[in-house]
Amino acid sequence: MLSDVMEDYLKVIYEIQARSGPPVSTSAVAEALDKTPATVTSMLGTLEERGLVTREKYKGVELTPEGETVALEVLRHHRLLEAYLAEQLDYSWSEVHDEADALEHHISEEFERRVAAALGDPAVDPHGDPIPSADLAPLDEDETTPLSTHDVGDRVVVSRVSDRDREELEYLADAGITPGTTLEVVDVAPFGMVTVRTGEGAEQSLPDTVADAIRVRPVDERTGPDDRAEVTDA
């Protein structure tokens, strides 16, 4: 049986690997988990011994198929819980991450099944992150890009937003920037500020750290943005 800490490591490795590809460096894991490199190196050795990751000296780790399955199960628990907390218990999207982190390791498969059924088996969580399917099939490759990489005149739709910073999420909810929101880039300042116009015509200036946390896709001019309901912050 794996500890909660081991599962946390596997989840983080999966998330970094999905964004940047393997191998995942020790420093990237340490930063994501706020651990020292020495602590991370020790745990990665344990995970390698368990057959959950492979390690390449001086380069990093990659999940094995078994490690990936464990990570997908933890992600499914986490993201279903976030959706349940937001939709059924009126948590704001800025509150659900920490609660789901505390619960994700401790729910049964039957509870998971009932939560999914109660929510209509949702495809994404409140932040737009895809929820792994019940069979834990690998997620599709992320084809979104950070808002910070776009130029003036680009029209995009918000697909997902990082759930790691509660204050950022509260700020974006107040600004009306949530999954499904159409944005137009109206200015990119040389000192790291991106200004966007929402579909309602309001302009918002976002620090590049916030723009980095917003993943977007181009607007399809034939169909427009998707019809996903916007998240509101209670």
mmCIF file of C-alpha atoms in Angstrom:
data_model
loop_
_atom_site.group_PDB
_atom_site.id
_atom_site.type_symbol
_atom_site.label_atom_id
_atom_site.label_comp_id
_atom_site.label_asym_id
_atom_site.label_seq_id
_atom_site.Cartn_x
_atom_site.Cartn_y
_atom_site.Cartn_z
ATOM 1 C CA MET A 1 0.000 0.000 0.000
ATOM 2 C CA LEU A 2 1.300 3.447 -0.927
ATOM 3 C CA SER A 3 1.458 6.322 1.528
ATOM 4 C CA ASP A 4 -0.314 9.622 0.925
ATOM 5 C CA VAL A 5 3.072 11.236 0.363
ATOM 6 C CA MET A 6 4.005 8.734 -2.341
ATOM 7 C CA GLU A 7 0.720 9.366 -4.109
ATOM 8 C CA ASP A 8 1.321 13.114 -3.915
ATOM 9 C CA TYR A 9 4.700 12.679 -5.590
ATOM 10 C CA LEU A 10 3.230 10.551 -8.369
ATOM 11 C CA LYS A 11 0.446 13.054 -8.979
ATOM 12 C CA VAL A 12 2.879 15.963 -9.212
ATOM 13 C CA ILE A 13 5.230 14.037 -11.507
ATOM 14 C CA TYR A 14 2.288 13.234 -13.770
ATOM 15 C CA GLU A 15 1.183 16.864 -13.918
ATOM 16 C CA ILE A 16 4.688 18.128 -14.745
ATOM 17 C CA GLN A 17 5.230 15.336 -17.240
ATOM 18 C CA ALA A 18 1.942 16.200 -18.967
ATOM 19 C CA ARG A 19 2.991 19.850 -19.340
ATOM 20 C CA SER A 20 6.653 19.515 -20.188
ATOM 21 C CA GLY A 21 7.239 15.892 -21.095
ATOM 22 C CA PRO A 22 9.623 13.442 -19.449
ATOM 23 C CA PRO A 23 12.025 13.233 -17.791
ATOM 24 C CA VAL A 24 10.876 15.317 -14.828
ATOM 25 C CA SER A 25 13.751 16.913 -12.936
ATOM 26 C CA THR A 26 14.272 16.671 -9.201
ATOM 27 C CA SER A 27 14.216 20.460 -8.951
ATOM 28 C CA ALA A 28 10.814 20.658 -10.678
ATOM 29 C CA VAL A 29 9.309 18.181 -8.223
ATOM 30 C CA ALA A 30 10.953 19.955 -5.285
ATOM 31 C CA GLU A 31 9.517 23.309 -6.362
ATOM 32 C CA ALA A 32 6.018 21.902 -6.913
ATOM 33 C CA LEU A 33 5.930 20.201 -3.516
ATOM 34 C CA ASP A 34 7.978 22.803 -1.621
ATOM 35 C CA LYS A 35 10.508 20.171 -0.556
ATOM 36 C CA THR A 36 14.289 20.185 -0.459
ATOM 37 C CA PRO A 37 16.096 18.477 -3.370
ATOM 38 C CA ALA A 38 17.603 15.982 -0.927
ATOM 39 C CA THR A 39 14.162 14.977 0.347
ATOM 40 C CA VAL A 40 12.853 14.602 -3.197
ATOM 41 C CA THR A 41 15.877 12.553 -4.279
ATOM 42 C CA SER A 42 15.276 10.139 -1.408
ATOM 43 C CA MET A 43 11.597 9.714 -2.244
ATOM 44 C CA LEU A 44 12.285 9.258 -5.955
ATOM 45 C CA GLY A 45 14.619 6.419 -5.008
ATOM 46 C CA THR A 46 11.813 4.806 -3.025
ATOM 47 C CA LEU A 47 9.386 5.174 -5.925
ATOM 48 C CA GLU A 48 11.952 3.638 -8.272
ATOM 49 C CA GLU A 49 12.337 0.660 -5.949
ATOM 50 C CA ARG A 50 8.551 0.223 -6.016
ATOM 51 C CA GLY A 51 8.577 0.159 -9.821
ATOM 52 C CA LEU A 52 6.566 3.383 -10.072
ATOM 53 C CA VAL A 53 9.180 5.546 -11.808
ATOM 54 C CA THR A 54 12.319 5.063 -13.846
ATOM 55 C CA ARG A 55 15.281 7.336 -13.220
ATOM 56 C CA GLU A 56 17.964 8.599 -15.557
ATOM 57 C CA LYS A 57 20.994 9.973 -13.758
ATOM 58 C CA TYR A 58 21.317 13.767 -13.924
ATOM 59 C CA LYS A 59 18.125 14.047 -15.993
ATOM 60 C CA GLY A 60 15.146 13.030 -13.890
ATOM 61 C CA VAL A 61 12.308 10.541 -13.668
ATOM 62 C CA GLU A 62 9.483 9.205 -15.769
ATOM 63 C CA LEU A 63 6.408 7.375 -14.549
ATOM 64 C CA THR A 64 6.108 3.690 -15.324
ATOM 65 C CA PRO A 65 2.706 2.427 -16.519
ATOM 66 C CA GLU A 66 1.944 1.383 -12.928
ATOM 67 C CA GLY A 67 2.991 4.786 -11.594
ATOM 68 C CA GLU A 68 0.866 6.535 -14.190
ATOM 69 C CA THR A 69 -2.198 4.509 -13.227
ATOM 70 C CA VAL A 70 -1.782 5.453 -9.559
ATOM 71 C CA ALA A 71 -1.350 9.132 -10.500
ATOM 72 C CA LEU A 72 -4.465 9.078 -12.690
ATOM 73 C CA GLU A 73 -6.525 7.554 -9.875
ATOM 74 C CA VAL A 74 -5.412 10.240 -7.413
ATOM 75 C CA LEU A 75 -6.109 12.951 -10.001
ATOM 76 C CA ARG A 76 -9.563 11.496 -10.642
ATOM 77 C CA HIS A 77 -10.343 11.568 -6.923
ATOM 78 C CA HIS A 78 -8.996 15.107 -6.567
ATOM 79 C CA ARG A 79 -10.804 16.629 -9.517
ATOM 80 C CA LEU A 80 -14.104 14.863 -8.834
ATOM 81 C CA LEU A 81 -13.965 16.128 -5.267
ATOM 82 C CA GLU A 82 -13.295 19.671 -6.478
ATOM 83 C CA ALA A 83 -16.302 19.457 -8.794
ATOM 84 C CA TYR A 84 -18.507 18.031 -6.036
ATOM 85 C CA LEU A 85 -17.481 20.691 -3.534
ATOM 86 C CA ALA A 86 -18.180 23.465 -6.038
ATOM 87 C CA GLU A 87 -21.440 22.144 -7.473
ATOM 88 C CA GLN A 88 -23.049 20.486 -4.479
ATOM 89 C CA LEU A 89 -21.640 22.293 -1.440
ATOM 90 C CA ASP A 90 -21.284 25.825 -2.852
ATOM 91 C CA TYR A 91 -17.533 26.089 -2.381
ATOM 92 C CA SER A 92 -15.903 28.710 -4.576
ATOM 93 C CA TRP A 93 -13.358 27.540 -7.127
ATOM 94 C CA SER A 94 -10.629 29.156 -5.025
ATOM 95 C CA GLU A 95 -11.510 27.010 -1.987
ATOM 96 C CA VAL A 96 -11.826 23.529 -3.436
ATOM 97 C CA HIS A 97 -8.171 22.642 -4.057
ATOM 98 C CA ASP A 98 -7.044 22.451 -0.429
ATOM 99 C CA GLU A 99 -10.164 20.544 0.629
ATOM 100 C CA ALA A 100 -9.718 18.033 -2.194
ATOM 101 C CA ASP A 101 -6.036 17.627 -1.300
ATOM 102 C CA ALA A 102 -7.057 16.605 2.215
ATOM 103 C CA LEU A 103 -9.667 14.105 1.030
ATOM 104 C CA GLU A 104 -8.313 12.592 -2.179
ATOM 105 C CA HIS A 105 -6.367 9.751 -0.521
ATOM 106 C CA HIS A 106 -9.185 8.638 1.743
ATOM 107 C CA ILE A 107 -12.262 7.977 -0.381
ATOM 108 C CA SER A 108 -13.404 4.519 -1.449
ATOM 109 C CA GLU A 109 -13.985 3.495 -5.045
ATOM 110 C CA GLU A 110 -17.708 3.238 -4.265
ATOM 111 C CA PHE A 111 -17.734 6.813 -2.978
ATOM 112 C CA GLU A 112 -15.875 7.917 -6.106
ATOM 113 C CA ARG A 113 -18.465 6.148 -8.278
ATOM 114 C CA ARG A 114 -21.368 7.803 -6.481
ATOM 115 C CA VAL A 115 -19.809 11.257 -6.668
ATOM 116 C CA ALA A 116 -19.250 10.849 -10.400
ATOM 117 C CA ALA A 117 -22.842 9.671 -10.873
ATOM 118 C CA ALA A 118 -24.248 12.530 -8.797
ATOM 119 C CA LEU A 119 -22.379 15.020 -10.985
ATOM 120 C CA GLY A 120 -23.295 13.370 -14.283
ATOM 121 C CA ASP A 121 -19.735 12.080 -14.835
ATOM 122 C CA PRO A 122 -18.194 15.498 -15.555
ATOM 123 C CA ALA A 123 -15.335 15.874 -18.034
ATOM 124 C CA VAL A 124 -13.567 18.722 -16.237
ATOM 125 C CA ASP A 125 -13.179 20.163 -12.750
ATOM 126 C CA PRO A 126 -14.040 23.779 -11.796
ATOM 127 C CA HIS A 127 -10.661 24.989 -13.078
ATOM 128 C CA GLY A 128 -11.088 23.316 -16.467
ATOM 129 C CA ASP A 129 -8.659 20.478 -15.760
ATOM 130 C CA PRO A 130 -9.727 17.184 -17.361
ATOM 131 C CA ILE A 131 -10.992 14.481 -15.013
ATOM 132 C CA PRO A 132 -9.537 11.042 -15.798
ATOM 133 C CA SER A 133 -12.129 8.468 -16.795
ATOM 134 C CA ALA A 134 -13.181 5.627 -14.531
ATOM 135 C CA ASP A 135 -10.978 3.205 -16.485
ATOM 136 C CA LEU A 136 -7.987 5.504 -15.831
ATOM 137 C CA ALA A 137 -7.074 5.786 -19.498
ATOM 138 C CA PRO A 138 -4.263 8.284 -20.158
ATOM 139 C CA LEU A 139 -5.491 11.834 -20.667
ATOM 140 C CA ASP A 140 -5.320 13.405 -24.106
ATOM 141 C CA GLU A 141 -2.286 15.550 -24.804
ATOM 142 C CA ASP A 142 -2.788 19.126 -23.639
ATOM 143 C CA GLU A 143 -2.970 21.315 -26.737
ATOM 144 C CA THR A 144 -3.605 24.545 -24.853
ATOM 145 C CA THR A 145 -0.997 27.295 -24.472
ATOM 146 C CA PRO A 146 -0.279 29.845 -21.723
ATOM 147 C CA LEU A 147 -2.007 33.183 -22.229
ATOM 148 C CA SER A 148 1.387 34.830 -21.681
ATOM 149 C CA THR A 149 2.656 33.444 -25.017
ATOM 150 C CA HIS A 150 0.040 35.238 -27.127
ATOM 151 C CA ASP A 151 0.339 38.456 -29.092
ATOM 152 C CA VAL A 152 -1.783 41.580 -29.435
ATOM 153 C CA GLY A 153 -4.891 40.821 -31.500
ATOM 154 C CA ASP A 154 -5.087 37.138 -30.608
ATOM 155 C CA ARG A 155 -8.572 35.933 -29.646
ATOM 156 C CA VAL A 156 -8.619 32.943 -27.349
ATOM 157 C CA VAL A 157 -10.881 30.951 -25.045
ATOM 158 C CA VAL A 158 -9.834 30.098 -21.503
ATOM 159 C CA SER A 159 -9.602 26.312 -21.198
ATOM 160 C CA ARG A 160 -8.117 25.850 -17.746
ATOM 161 C CA VAL A 161 -6.564 27.802 -14.903
ATOM 162 C CA SER A 162 -3.963 26.601 -12.403
ATOM 163 C CA ASP A 163 -5.534 25.853 -9.016
ATOM 164 C CA ARG A 164 -2.332 26.365 -7.011
ATOM 165 C CA ASP A 165 -2.828 29.979 -5.932
ATOM 166 C CA ARG A 166 -6.033 30.847 -4.109
ATOM 167 C CA GLU A 167 -5.534 34.621 -4.376
ATOM 168 C CA GLU A 168 -5.016 34.386 -8.140
ATOM 169 C CA LEU A 169 -8.234 32.407 -8.510
ATOM 170 C CA GLU A 170 -10.185 34.954 -6.454
ATOM 171 C CA TYR A 171 -8.732 37.780 -8.552
ATOM 172 C CA LEU A 172 -9.608 36.053 -11.834
ATOM 173 C CA ALA A 173 -13.146 35.238 -10.687
ATOM 174 C CA ASP A 174 -13.681 38.911 -9.782
ATOM 175 C CA ALA A 175 -12.312 39.840 -13.214
ATOM 176 C CA GLY A 176 -14.690 37.429 -14.958
ATOM 177 C CA ILE A 177 -11.886 35.267 -16.334
ATOM 178 C CA THR A 178 -12.846 31.610 -15.911
ATOM 179 C CA PRO A 179 -12.983 28.516 -18.157
ATOM 180 C CA GLY A 180 -15.090 29.273 -21.210
ATOM 181 C CA THR A 181 -14.365 33.035 -21.205
ATOM 182 C CA THR A 182 -13.375 34.569 -24.545
ATOM 183 C CA LEU A 183 -10.454 36.987 -24.372
ATOM 184 C CA GLU A 184 -8.732 39.314 -26.808
ATOM 185 C CA VAL A 185 -5.144 40.353 -26.135
ATOM 186 C CA VAL A 186 -5.022 44.150 -26.414
ATOM 187 C CA ASP A 187 -1.569 44.922 -25.026
ATOM 188 C CA VAL A 188 1.625 43.115 -24.026
ATOM 189 C CA ALA A 189 3.873 45.363 -21.985
ATOM 190 C CA PRO A 190 7.662 44.866 -22.054
ATOM 191 C CA PHE A 191 7.753 44.736 -18.242
ATOM 192 C CA GLY A 192 5.574 41.643 -17.953
ATOM 193 C CA MET A 193 1.925 42.730 -18.065
ATOM 194 C CA VAL A 194 -0.702 41.308 -20.423
ATOM 195 C CA THR A 195 -3.914 43.264 -20.953
ATOM 196 C CA VAL A 196 -6.965 41.428 -22.234
ATOM 197 C CA ARG A 197 -10.521 42.373 -23.139
ATOM 198 C CA THR A 198 -13.312 40.024 -22.091
ATOM 199 C CA GLY A 199 -16.369 39.276 -24.185
ATOM 200 C CA GLU A 200 -18.279 41.897 -22.193
ATOM 201 C CA GLY A 201 -15.801 44.581 -23.195
ATOM 202 C CA ALA A 202 -14.008 44.983 -19.866
ATOM 203 C CA GLU A 203 -10.222 45.238 -19.913
ATOM 204 C CA GLN A 204 -8.000 43.531 -17.348
ATOM 205 C CA SER A 205 -4.237 43.859 -16.938
ATOM 206 C CA LEU A 206 -2.649 40.625 -15.730
ATOM 207 C CA PRO A 207 0.883 40.132 -14.397
ATOM 208 C CA ASP A 208 2.807 37.620 -16.476
ATOM 209 C CA THR A 209 2.778 35.149 -13.561
ATOM 210 C CA VAL A 210 -1.024 35.152 -13.686
ATOM 211 C CA ALA A 211 -1.092 35.006 -17.485
ATOM 212 C CA ASP A 212 1.234 31.975 -17.283
ATOM 213 C CA ALA A 213 -1.343 30.202 -15.105
ATOM 214 C CA ILE A 214 -4.136 30.633 -17.669
ATOM 215 C CA ARG A 215 -4.220 28.008 -20.420
ATOM 216 C CA VAL A 216 -6.070 28.972 -23.577
ATOM 217 C CA ARG A 217 -6.933 27.784 -27.052
ATOM 218 C CA PRO A 218 -7.681 29.823 -30.180
ATOM 219 C CA VAL A 219 -11.263 30.864 -30.808
ATOM 220 C CA ASP A 220 -12.827 28.728 -33.516
ATOM 221 C CA GLU A 221 -14.462 31.378 -35.675
ATOM 222 C CA ARG A 222 -16.895 28.814 -37.066
ATOM 223 C CA THR A 223 -18.279 27.690 -33.726
ATOM 224 C CA GLY A 224 -17.055 30.299 -31.238
ATOM 225 C CA PRO A 225 -16.103 29.423 -27.662
ATOM 226 C CA ASP A 226 -17.387 26.280 -26.078
ATOM 227 C CA ASP A 227 -20.591 26.337 -24.084
ATOM 228 C CA ARG A 228 -19.093 25.375 -20.766
ATOM 229 C CA ALA A 229 -20.720 27.333 -17.965
ATOM 230 C CA GLU A 230 -18.502 29.924 -16.366
ATOM 231 C CA VAL A 231 -17.359 29.451 -12.803
ATOM 232 C CA THR A 232 -18.505 31.978 -10.283
ATOM 233 C CA ASP A 233 -16.792 32.796 -7.009
ATOM 234 C CA ALA A 234 -19.230 32.908 -4.141
#
